PDB file of C-alpha atoms in Angstrom:
ATOM      1  CA  MET T 238     -30.059 -88.501 -44.145  1.00 72.00           C
ATOM      2  CA  LEU T 239     -31.020 -87.662 -47.724  1.00 81.00           C
ATOM      3  CA  GLN T 240     -28.634 -90.345 -48.950  1.00 90.00           C
ATOM      4  CA  ILE T 241     -30.850 -92.985 -47.322  1.00 92.00           C
ATOM      5  CA  TYR T 242     -33.830 -91.824 -49.346  1.00 93.00           C
ATOM      6  CA  ARG T 243     -31.822 -91.482 -52.573  1.00 94.00           C
ATOM      7  CA  ASP T 244     -30.523 -95.036 -52.212  1.00 94.00           C
ATOM      8  CA  SER T 245     -34.083 -96.243 -51.597  1.00 95.00           C
ATOM      9  CA  PHE T 246     -35.459 -94.607 -54.742  1.00 95.00           C
ATOM     10  CA  ARG T 247     -32.533 -95.932 -56.799  1.00 95.00           C
ATOM     11  CA  PHE T 248     -33.138 -99.445 -55.507  1.00 96.00           C
ATOM     12  CA  PHE T 249     -36.865 -99.180 -56.255  1.00 96.00           C
ATOM     13  CA  ALA T 250     -36.186 -97.947 -59.791  1.00 96.00           C
ATOM     14  CA  ALA T 251     -33.522-100.596 -60.458  1.00 94.00           C
ATOM     15  CA  THR T 252     -35.722-103.454 -59.250  1.00 94.00           C
ATOM     16  CA  PHE T 253     -39.050-102.143 -60.521  1.00 95.00           C
ATOM     17  CA  PRO T 254     -39.626-104.901 -63.148  1.00 95.00           C
ATOM     18  CA  LEU T 255     -39.047-107.581 -60.517  1.00 94.00           C
ATOM     19  CA  LEU T 256     -41.181-105.770 -57.952  1.00 96.00           C
ATOM     20  CA  LEU T 257     -43.958-105.447 -60.529  1.00 96.00           C
ATOM     21  CA  ALA T 258     -43.759-109.188 -61.197  1.00 95.00           C
ATOM     22  CA  VAL T 259     -43.852-109.957 -57.468  1.00 94.00           C
ATOM     23  CA  GLY T 260     -46.785-107.588 -56.993  1.00 94.00           C
ATOM     24  CA  ALA T 261     -48.625-109.254 -59.875  1.00 95.00           C
ATOM     25  CA  VAL T 262     -48.054-112.749 -58.470  1.00 93.00           C
ATOM     26  CA  ILE T 263     -49.309-111.716 -55.016  1.00 91.00           C
ATOM     27  CA  GLU T 264     -52.403-109.971 -56.338  1.00 91.00           C
ATOM     28  CA  ILE T 265     -53.287-112.703 -58.831  1.00 89.00           C
ATOM     29  CA  LEU T 266     -53.038-115.316 -56.069  1.00 87.00           C
ATOM     30  CA  LEU T 267     -55.212-113.181 -53.798  1.00 85.00           C
ATOM     31  CA  TRP T 268     -57.595-112.707 -56.718  1.00 84.00           C
ATOM     32  CA  VAL T 269     -57.879-116.454 -57.284  1.00 80.00           C
ATOM     33  CA  LEU T 270     -58.014-117.370 -53.602  1.00 75.00           C
ATOM     34  CA  GLN T 271     -61.010-115.189 -52.747  1.00 68.00           C
ATOM     35  CA  PRO T 272     -61.744-113.828 -50.216  1.00 68.00           C
ATOM     36  CA  ARG T 273     -58.579-111.769 -50.051  1.00 67.00           C
ATOM     37  CA  SER T 274     -56.334-112.710 -47.129  1.00 67.00           C
ATOM     38  CA  ASP T 275     -54.602-109.834 -45.346  1.00 71.00           C
ATOM     39  CA  THR T 276     -52.535-112.331 -43.342  1.00 75.00           C
ATOM     40  CA  ALA T 277     -51.134-114.044 -46.427  1.00 76.00           C
ATOM     41  CA  SER T 278     -50.397-110.642 -47.958  1.00 82.00           C
ATOM     42  CA  SER T 279     -48.570-109.520 -44.807  1.00 85.00           C
ATOM     43  CA  VAL T 280     -46.427-112.672 -44.715  1.00 85.00           C
ATOM     44  CA  ALA T 281     -45.452-112.185 -48.374  1.00 88.00           C
ATOM     45  CA  LEU T 282     -44.457-108.581 -47.636  1.00 90.00           C
ATOM     46  CA  ILE T 283     -42.357-109.624 -44.626  1.00 92.00           C
ATOM     47  CA  ILE T 284     -40.468-112.203 -46.703  1.00 91.00           C
ATOM     48  CA  LEU T 285     -39.838-109.575 -49.383  1.00 93.00           C
ATOM     49  CA  ALA T 286     -38.670-107.133 -46.685  1.00 94.00           C
ATOM     50  CA  TYR T 287     -36.097-109.745 -45.627  1.00 94.00           C
ATOM     51  CA  PHE T 288     -34.446-109.477 -49.049  1.00 93.00           C
ATOM     52  CA  PHE T 289     -34.613-105.669 -48.863  1.00 95.00           C
ATOM     53  CA  HIS T 290     -32.773-105.829 -45.534  1.00 95.00           C
ATOM     54  CA  ARG T 291     -30.047-107.998 -47.030  1.00 94.00           C
ATOM     55  CA  HIS T 292     -29.573-105.489 -49.831  1.00 94.00           C
ATOM     56  CA  PHE T 293     -29.188-102.490 -47.513  1.00 95.00           C
ATOM     57  CA  LEU T 294     -27.055-104.383 -44.995  1.00 94.00           C
ATOM     58  CA  PHE T 295     -24.767-106.348 -47.298  1.00 93.00           C
ATOM     59  CA  GLY T 296     -25.228-104.801 -50.763  1.00 90.00           C
ATOM     60  CA  GLU T 297     -26.761-107.974 -52.174  1.00 90.00           C
ATOM     61  CA  ALA T 298     -28.454-107.664 -55.554  1.00 86.00           C
ATOM     62  CA  PHE T 299     -32.160-108.423 -55.916  1.00 86.00           C
ATOM     63  CA  THR T 300     -32.745-109.712 -59.447  1.00 83.00           C
ATOM     64  CA  PHE T 301     -34.668-112.254 -61.517  1.00 79.00           C
ATOM     65  CA  ARG T 302     -31.538-114.446 -61.468  1.00 73.00           C
ATOM     66  CA  GLY T 303     -31.878-115.040 -57.759  1.00 63.00           C
ATOM     67  CA  HIS T 304     -30.362-113.648 -54.606  1.00 64.00           C
ATOM     68  CA  LYS T 305     -26.874-114.913 -53.752  1.00 70.00           C
ATOM     69  CA  PRO T 306     -25.422-114.162 -50.301  1.00 75.00           C
ATOM     70  CA  ALA T 307     -22.679-111.539 -50.333  1.00 79.00           C
ATOM     71  CA  GLU T 308     -19.206-112.550 -49.215  1.00 78.00           C
ATOM     72  CA  GLY T 309     -19.055-112.565 -45.433  1.00 79.00           C
ATOM     73  CA  ALA T 310     -22.842-112.227 -45.055  1.00 83.00           C
ATOM     74  CA  PRO T 311     -24.748-114.767 -42.941  1.00 87.00           C
ATOM     75  CA  PRO T 312     -26.728-117.475 -44.759  1.00 85.00           C
ATOM     76  CA  PHE T 313     -30.406-117.110 -45.565  1.00 85.00           C
ATOM     77  CA  LYS T 314     -32.518-117.814 -42.467  1.00 85.00           C
ATOM     78  CA  PHE T 315     -35.654-115.767 -42.028  1.00 83.00           C
ATOM     79  CA  GLY T 316     -37.637-117.789 -39.481  1.00 86.00           C
ATOM     80  CA  TRP T 317     -37.030-115.411 -36.552  1.00 89.00           C
ATOM     81  CA  PHE T 318     -37.304-112.431 -38.880  1.00 92.00           C
ATOM     82  CA  LEU T 319     -40.715-113.662 -40.029  1.00 91.00           C
ATOM     83  CA  LEU T 320     -41.967-114.045 -36.464  1.00 91.00           C
ATOM     84  CA  LEU T 321     -40.622-110.645 -35.448  1.00 92.00           C
ATOM     85  CA  GLY T 322     -42.053-109.035 -38.579  1.00 90.00           C
ATOM     86  CA  ILE T 323     -45.506-110.505 -37.891  1.00 89.00           C
ATOM     87  CA  GLY T 324     -45.320-109.076 -34.390  1.00 89.00           C
ATOM     88  CA  MET T 325     -44.298-105.656 -35.725  1.00 88.00           C
ATOM     89  CA  ILE T 326     -47.375-105.666 -37.981  1.00 85.00           C
ATOM     90  CA  PHE T 327     -50.064-107.082 -35.730  1.00 86.00           C
ATOM     91  CA  LEU T 328     -49.028-105.619 -32.368  1.00 87.00           C
ATOM     92  CA  PRO T 329     -49.697-102.012 -33.516  1.00 87.00           C
ATOM     93  CA  VAL T 330     -53.009-103.143 -35.013  1.00 85.00           C
ATOM     94  CA  ALA T 331     -54.024-104.710 -31.695  1.00 87.00           C
ATOM     95  CA  ILE T 332     -52.969-101.608 -29.743  1.00 87.00           C
ATOM     96  CA  ALA T 333     -54.739 -99.239 -32.140  1.00 84.00           C
ATOM     97  CA  LEU T 334     -57.884-101.368 -32.063  1.00 85.00           C
ATOM     98  CA  ALA T 335     -57.879-101.398 -28.253  1.00 86.00           C
ATOM     99  CA  LEU T 336     -57.421 -97.611 -28.156  1.00 82.00           C
ATOM    100  CA  THR T 337     -60.197 -97.074 -30.694  1.00 82.00           C
ATOM    101  CA  LEU T 338     -62.668 -99.283 -28.854  1.00 82.00           C
ATOM    102  CA  GLY T 339     -61.701 -98.042 -25.410  1.00 79.00           C
ATOM    103  CA  LEU T 340     -61.231 -94.291 -25.831  1.00 78.00           C
ATOM    104  CA  VAL T 341     -63.614 -93.022 -28.507  1.00 79.00           C
ATOM    105  CA  ALA T 342     -67.216 -93.574 -29.509  1.00 74.00           C
ATOM    106  CA  ASP T 343     -66.445 -93.506 -33.249  1.00 73.00           C
ATOM    107  CA  HIS T 344     -65.192 -96.978 -34.211  1.00 73.00           C
ATOM    108  CA  SER T 345     -64.899 -96.298 -37.938  1.00 76.00           C
ATOM    109  CA  PRO T 346     -61.880 -97.397 -40.008  1.00 77.00           C
ATOM    110  CA  GLY T 347     -60.789 -93.759 -40.259  1.00 75.00           C
ATOM    111  CA  THR T 348     -60.597 -93.483 -36.473  1.00 78.00           C
ATOM    112  CA  LEU T 349     -58.631 -96.726 -36.311  1.00 79.00           C
ATOM    113  CA  LEU T 350     -56.109 -95.321 -38.786  1.00 79.00           C
ATOM    114  CA  LEU T 351     -55.659 -92.199 -36.629  1.00 81.00           C
ATOM    115  CA  PHE T 352     -54.427 -94.467 -33.839  1.00 82.00           C
ATOM    116  CA  LEU T 353     -52.693 -96.987 -36.095  1.00 85.00           C
ATOM    117  CA  PHE T 354     -50.182 -94.710 -37.841  1.00 86.00           C
ATOM    118  CA  PRO T 355     -48.700 -93.206 -34.635  1.00 88.00           C
ATOM    119  CA  THR T 356     -48.607 -96.657 -33.041  1.00 89.00           C
ATOM    120  CA  TYR T 357     -46.705 -98.111 -35.999  1.00 89.00           C
ATOM    121  CA  LEU T 358     -44.292 -95.179 -35.821  1.00 90.00           C
ATOM    122  CA  VAL T 359     -43.566 -95.706 -32.123  1.00 90.00           C
ATOM    123  CA  VAL T 360     -43.192 -99.498 -32.427  1.00 91.00           C
ATOM    124  CA  LEU T 361     -40.901 -99.296 -35.473  1.00 92.00           C
ATOM    125  CA  GLY T 362     -38.919 -96.377 -34.061  1.00 91.00           C
ATOM    126  CA  LEU T 363     -38.242 -98.056 -30.725  1.00 91.00           C
ATOM    127  CA  PHE T 364     -37.956-101.703 -31.700  1.00 92.00           C
ATOM    128  CA  GLY T 365     -37.457-101.726 -35.495  1.00 92.00           C
ATOM    129  CA  THR T 366     -33.660-102.049 -35.328  1.00 94.00           C
ATOM    130  CA  ALA T 367     -34.219-105.585 -34.059  1.00 94.00           C
ATOM    131  CA  LEU T 368     -35.266-106.513 -37.611  1.00 95.00           C
ATOM    132  CA  PRO T 369     -31.894-105.788 -39.287  1.00 95.00           C
ATOM    133  CA  ALA T 370     -30.136-107.268 -36.228  1.00 94.00           C
ATOM    134  CA  THR T 371     -32.064-110.493 -36.840  1.00 94.00           C
ATOM    135  CA  VAL T 372     -31.062-110.500 -40.516  1.00 94.00           C
ATOM    136  CA  ALA T 373     -27.413-109.840 -39.615  1.00 92.00           C
ATOM    137  CA  ARG T 374     -27.655-112.570 -36.937  1.00 90.00           C
ATOM    138  CA  ASP T 375     -25.911-110.145 -34.593  1.00 86.00           C
ATOM    139  CA  GLY T 376     -25.641-111.713 -31.161  1.00 84.00           C
ATOM    140  CA  THR T 377     -24.159-108.512 -29.718  1.00 89.00           C
ATOM    141  CA  TYR T 378     -27.272-106.443 -30.422  1.00 90.00           C
ATOM    142  CA  ARG T 379     -29.297-105.372 -27.401  1.00 90.00           C
ATOM    143  CA  LEU T 380     -32.734-103.795 -27.411  1.00 88.00           C
ATOM    144  CA  SER T 381     -31.433-100.943 -25.264  1.00 91.00           C
ATOM    145  CA  GLN T 382     -29.132 -99.972 -28.142  1.00 91.00           C
ATOM    146  CA  GLY T 383     -32.103 -99.620 -30.455  1.00 89.00           C
ATOM    147  CA  LEU T 384     -34.011 -97.570 -27.897  1.00 92.00           C
ATOM    148  CA  ARG T 385     -31.175 -95.016 -27.783  1.00 91.00           C
ATOM    149  CA  VAL T 386     -31.643 -94.205 -31.485  1.00 92.00           C
ATOM    150  CA  GLY T 387     -35.456 -94.369 -31.278  1.00 91.00           C
ATOM    151  CA  LEU T 388     -36.259 -90.659 -31.613  1.00 92.00           C
ATOM    152  CA  PRO T 389     -34.047 -89.929 -34.659  1.00 93.00           C
ATOM    153  CA  THR T 390     -35.319 -93.146 -36.238  1.00 93.00           C
ATOM    154  CA  MET T 391     -38.922 -91.959 -35.810  1.00 93.00           C
ATOM    155  CA  GLY T 392     -38.050 -88.642 -37.442  1.00 93.00           C
ATOM    156  CA  LYS T 393     -36.540 -90.380 -40.468  1.00 94.00           C
ATOM    157  CA  LEU T 394     -39.515 -92.741 -40.697  1.00 93.00           C
ATOM    158  CA  ILE T 395     -41.874 -89.756 -40.776  1.00 92.00           C
ATOM    159  CA  LEU T 396     -39.900 -87.881 -43.443  1.00 91.00           C
ATOM    160  CA  GLY T 397     -39.294 -90.960 -45.600  1.00 92.00           C
ATOM    161  CA  PRO T 398     -41.849 -93.790 -45.625  1.00 92.00           C
ATOM    162  CA  GLY T 399     -44.393 -91.726 -43.703  1.00 91.00           C
ATOM    163  CA  PHE T 400     -44.457 -88.861 -46.192  1.00 92.00           C
ATOM    164  CA  VAL T 401     -44.286 -91.111 -49.262  1.00 93.00           C
ATOM    165  CA  GLY T 402     -46.886 -93.457 -47.784  1.00 91.00           C
ATOM    166  CA  LEU T 403     -49.277 -90.552 -47.233  1.00 90.00           C
ATOM    167  CA  ILE T 404     -48.876 -89.414 -50.850  1.00 94.00           C
ATOM    168  CA  LEU T 405     -49.475 -92.950 -52.122  1.00 93.00           C
ATOM    169  CA  LEU T 406     -52.514 -93.349 -49.856  1.00 89.00           C
ATOM    170  CA  VAL T 407     -54.099 -90.147 -51.168  1.00 91.00           C
ATOM    171  CA  ALA T 408     -53.337 -91.174 -54.753  1.00 93.00           C
ATOM    172  CA  THR T 409     -54.797 -94.645 -54.167  1.00 92.00           C
ATOM    173  CA  ILE T 410     -58.015 -93.253 -52.676  1.00 89.00           C
ATOM    174  CA  ALA T 411     -58.385 -90.796 -55.562  1.00 90.00           C
ATOM    175  CA  ALA T 412     -57.789 -93.556 -58.126  1.00 89.00           C
ATOM    176  CA  ALA T 413     -60.243 -95.894 -56.403  1.00 87.00           C
ATOM    177  CA  ARG T 414     -62.937 -93.201 -56.450  1.00 87.00           C
ATOM    178  CA  SER T 415     -62.287 -92.586 -60.138  1.00 86.00           C
ATOM    179  CA  LEU T 416     -62.699 -96.287 -60.893  1.00 83.00           C
ATOM    180  CA  ALA T 417     -65.944 -96.332 -58.918  1.00 81.00           C
ATOM    181  CA  THR T 418     -67.173 -93.304 -60.861  1.00 84.00           C
ATOM    182  CA  PHE T 419     -66.626 -95.160 -64.117  1.00 79.00           C
ATOM    183  CA  GLY T 420     -68.482 -98.169 -62.754  1.00 76.00           C
ATOM    184  CA  ILE T 421     -65.492-100.536 -62.768  1.00 77.00           C
ATOM    185  CA  ALA T 422     -66.584-103.837 -61.217  1.00 74.00           C
ATOM    186  CA  GLU T 423     -64.636-105.302 -58.310  1.00 74.00           C
ATOM    187  CA  ASP T 424     -63.977-108.540 -60.218  1.00 76.00           C
ATOM    188  CA  SER T 425     -62.878-106.862 -63.470  1.00 82.00           C
ATOM    189  CA  PRO T 426     -59.373-107.063 -64.987  1.00 85.00           C
ATOM    190  CA  ALA T 427     -59.104-103.277 -64.605  1.00 86.00           C
ATOM    191  CA  MET T 428     -59.518-103.612 -60.846  1.00 88.00           C
ATOM    192  CA  LEU T 429     -56.905-106.371 -60.764  1.00 90.00           C
ATOM    193  CA  ALA T 430     -54.502-104.059 -62.619  1.00 92.00           C
ATOM    194  CA  PHE T 431     -55.286-101.354 -60.052  1.00 93.00           C
ATOM    195  CA  TYR T 432     -54.442-103.706 -57.180  1.00 92.00           C
ATOM    196  CA  ILE T 433     -51.179-104.722 -58.859  1.00 94.00           C
ATOM    197  CA  ALA T 434     -50.218-101.079 -59.367  1.00 95.00           C
ATOM    198  CA  THR T 435     -50.970-100.094 -55.776  1.00 94.00           C
ATOM    199  CA  ARG T 436     -49.173-103.181 -54.464  1.00 94.00           C
ATOM    200  CA  THR T 437     -46.061-102.414 -56.500  1.00 96.00           C
ATOM    201  CA  THR T 438     -45.869 -98.726 -55.615  1.00 95.00           C
ATOM    202  CA  GLY T 439     -46.499 -99.648 -51.988  1.00 94.00           C
ATOM    203  CA  PHE T 440     -43.222-101.565 -52.001  1.00 96.00           C
ATOM    204  CA  LEU T 441     -41.475 -98.183 -52.113  1.00 96.00           C
ATOM    205  CA  THR T 442     -42.769 -97.369 -48.627  1.00 95.00           C
ATOM    206  CA  THR T 443     -41.404-100.684 -47.347  1.00 95.00           C
ATOM    207  CA  ILE T 444     -38.040-100.074 -49.025  1.00 97.00           C
ATOM    208  CA  LEU T 445     -37.760 -96.634 -47.436  1.00 96.00           C
ATOM    209  CA  ALA T 446     -38.619 -98.029 -43.990  1.00 96.00           C
ATOM    210  CA  VAL T 447     -36.070-100.833 -44.367  1.00 96.00           C
ATOM    211  CA  ALA T 448     -33.365 -98.388 -45.425  1.00 96.00           C
ATOM    212  CA  VAL T 449     -34.077 -96.184 -42.401  1.00 96.00           C
ATOM    213  CA  LEU T 450     -34.027 -99.123 -39.981  1.00 96.00           C
ATOM    214  CA  CYS T 451     -30.803-100.536 -41.454  1.00 96.00           C
ATOM    215  CA  ASP T 452     -29.146 -97.120 -41.127  1.00 95.00           C
ATOM    216  CA  ALA T 453     -30.350 -96.837 -37.517  1.00 95.00           C
ATOM    217  CA  TYR T 454     -29.078-100.347 -36.787  1.00 95.00           C
ATOM    218  CA  ARG T 455     -25.612 -99.458 -38.071  1.00 92.00           C
ATOM    219  CA  LYS T 456     -25.535 -96.516 -35.672  1.00 91.00           C
ATOM    220  CA  THR T 457     -26.039 -98.913 -32.750  1.00 91.00           C
ATOM    221  CA  ARG T 458     -22.878-100.877 -33.589  1.00 85.00           C
ATOM    222  CA  PRO T 459     -19.852-100.162 -31.378  1.00 73.00           C
ATOM    223  CA  ALA T 460     -17.637 -99.310 -34.354  1.00 65.00           C
ATOM    224  CA  ALA T 461     -20.120 -96.659 -35.549  1.00 54.00           C
ATOM    225  CA  GLN T 462     -20.476 -95.211 -32.048  1.00 55.00           C
ATOM    226  CA  ALA T 463     -16.701 -94.959 -31.653  1.00 45.00           C
ATOM    227  CA  ALA T 464     -16.237 -93.214 -35.032  1.00 46.00           C
TER     228      ALA T 464
END
């Protein structure tokens, strides 16, 4: 299990300059196209996650020189992956919002997050292996196979992207409060640099989640089950 996390950190470190450039492009575009669009940001992250999946499934490099398909890997087609990824993002939000509005009197963002994180965990743990199956274009994959590895997948998601994501969230909140204390304006270059930094470090959480899901997907394959 630790090897999954080690590989994720190595990949993040090796691709950090490119990830920083991608994060800068996303944030500068969002900066120019005010107001900020969470939908556009989510789509960009899903497309990036597609390339992360190809790395962990097929060993493909992710560099400034481009991304060439590995020998024997399926061609680039991320239409279904994009649709599935959008569903994986917005379905938990809809469920968490419904739970917040229907079960508690406090409808604050903090309460929404209390429902959102467990919902994301359950959705990714149970159905997340469909994402690498879509990238691999594996017609033999069945949802029932992913459900069988759901519980161990949730555990790895908690220990990997969940733990790292919590650390990054606390660090981001602390940094944002520090900037507010110093009176940094929302439209200042310093705030743009802050958004780029948080965007780039946030990619690590995505990389860890992708690595976990790709590992879980491999365990659903007949060859892995027979070994």
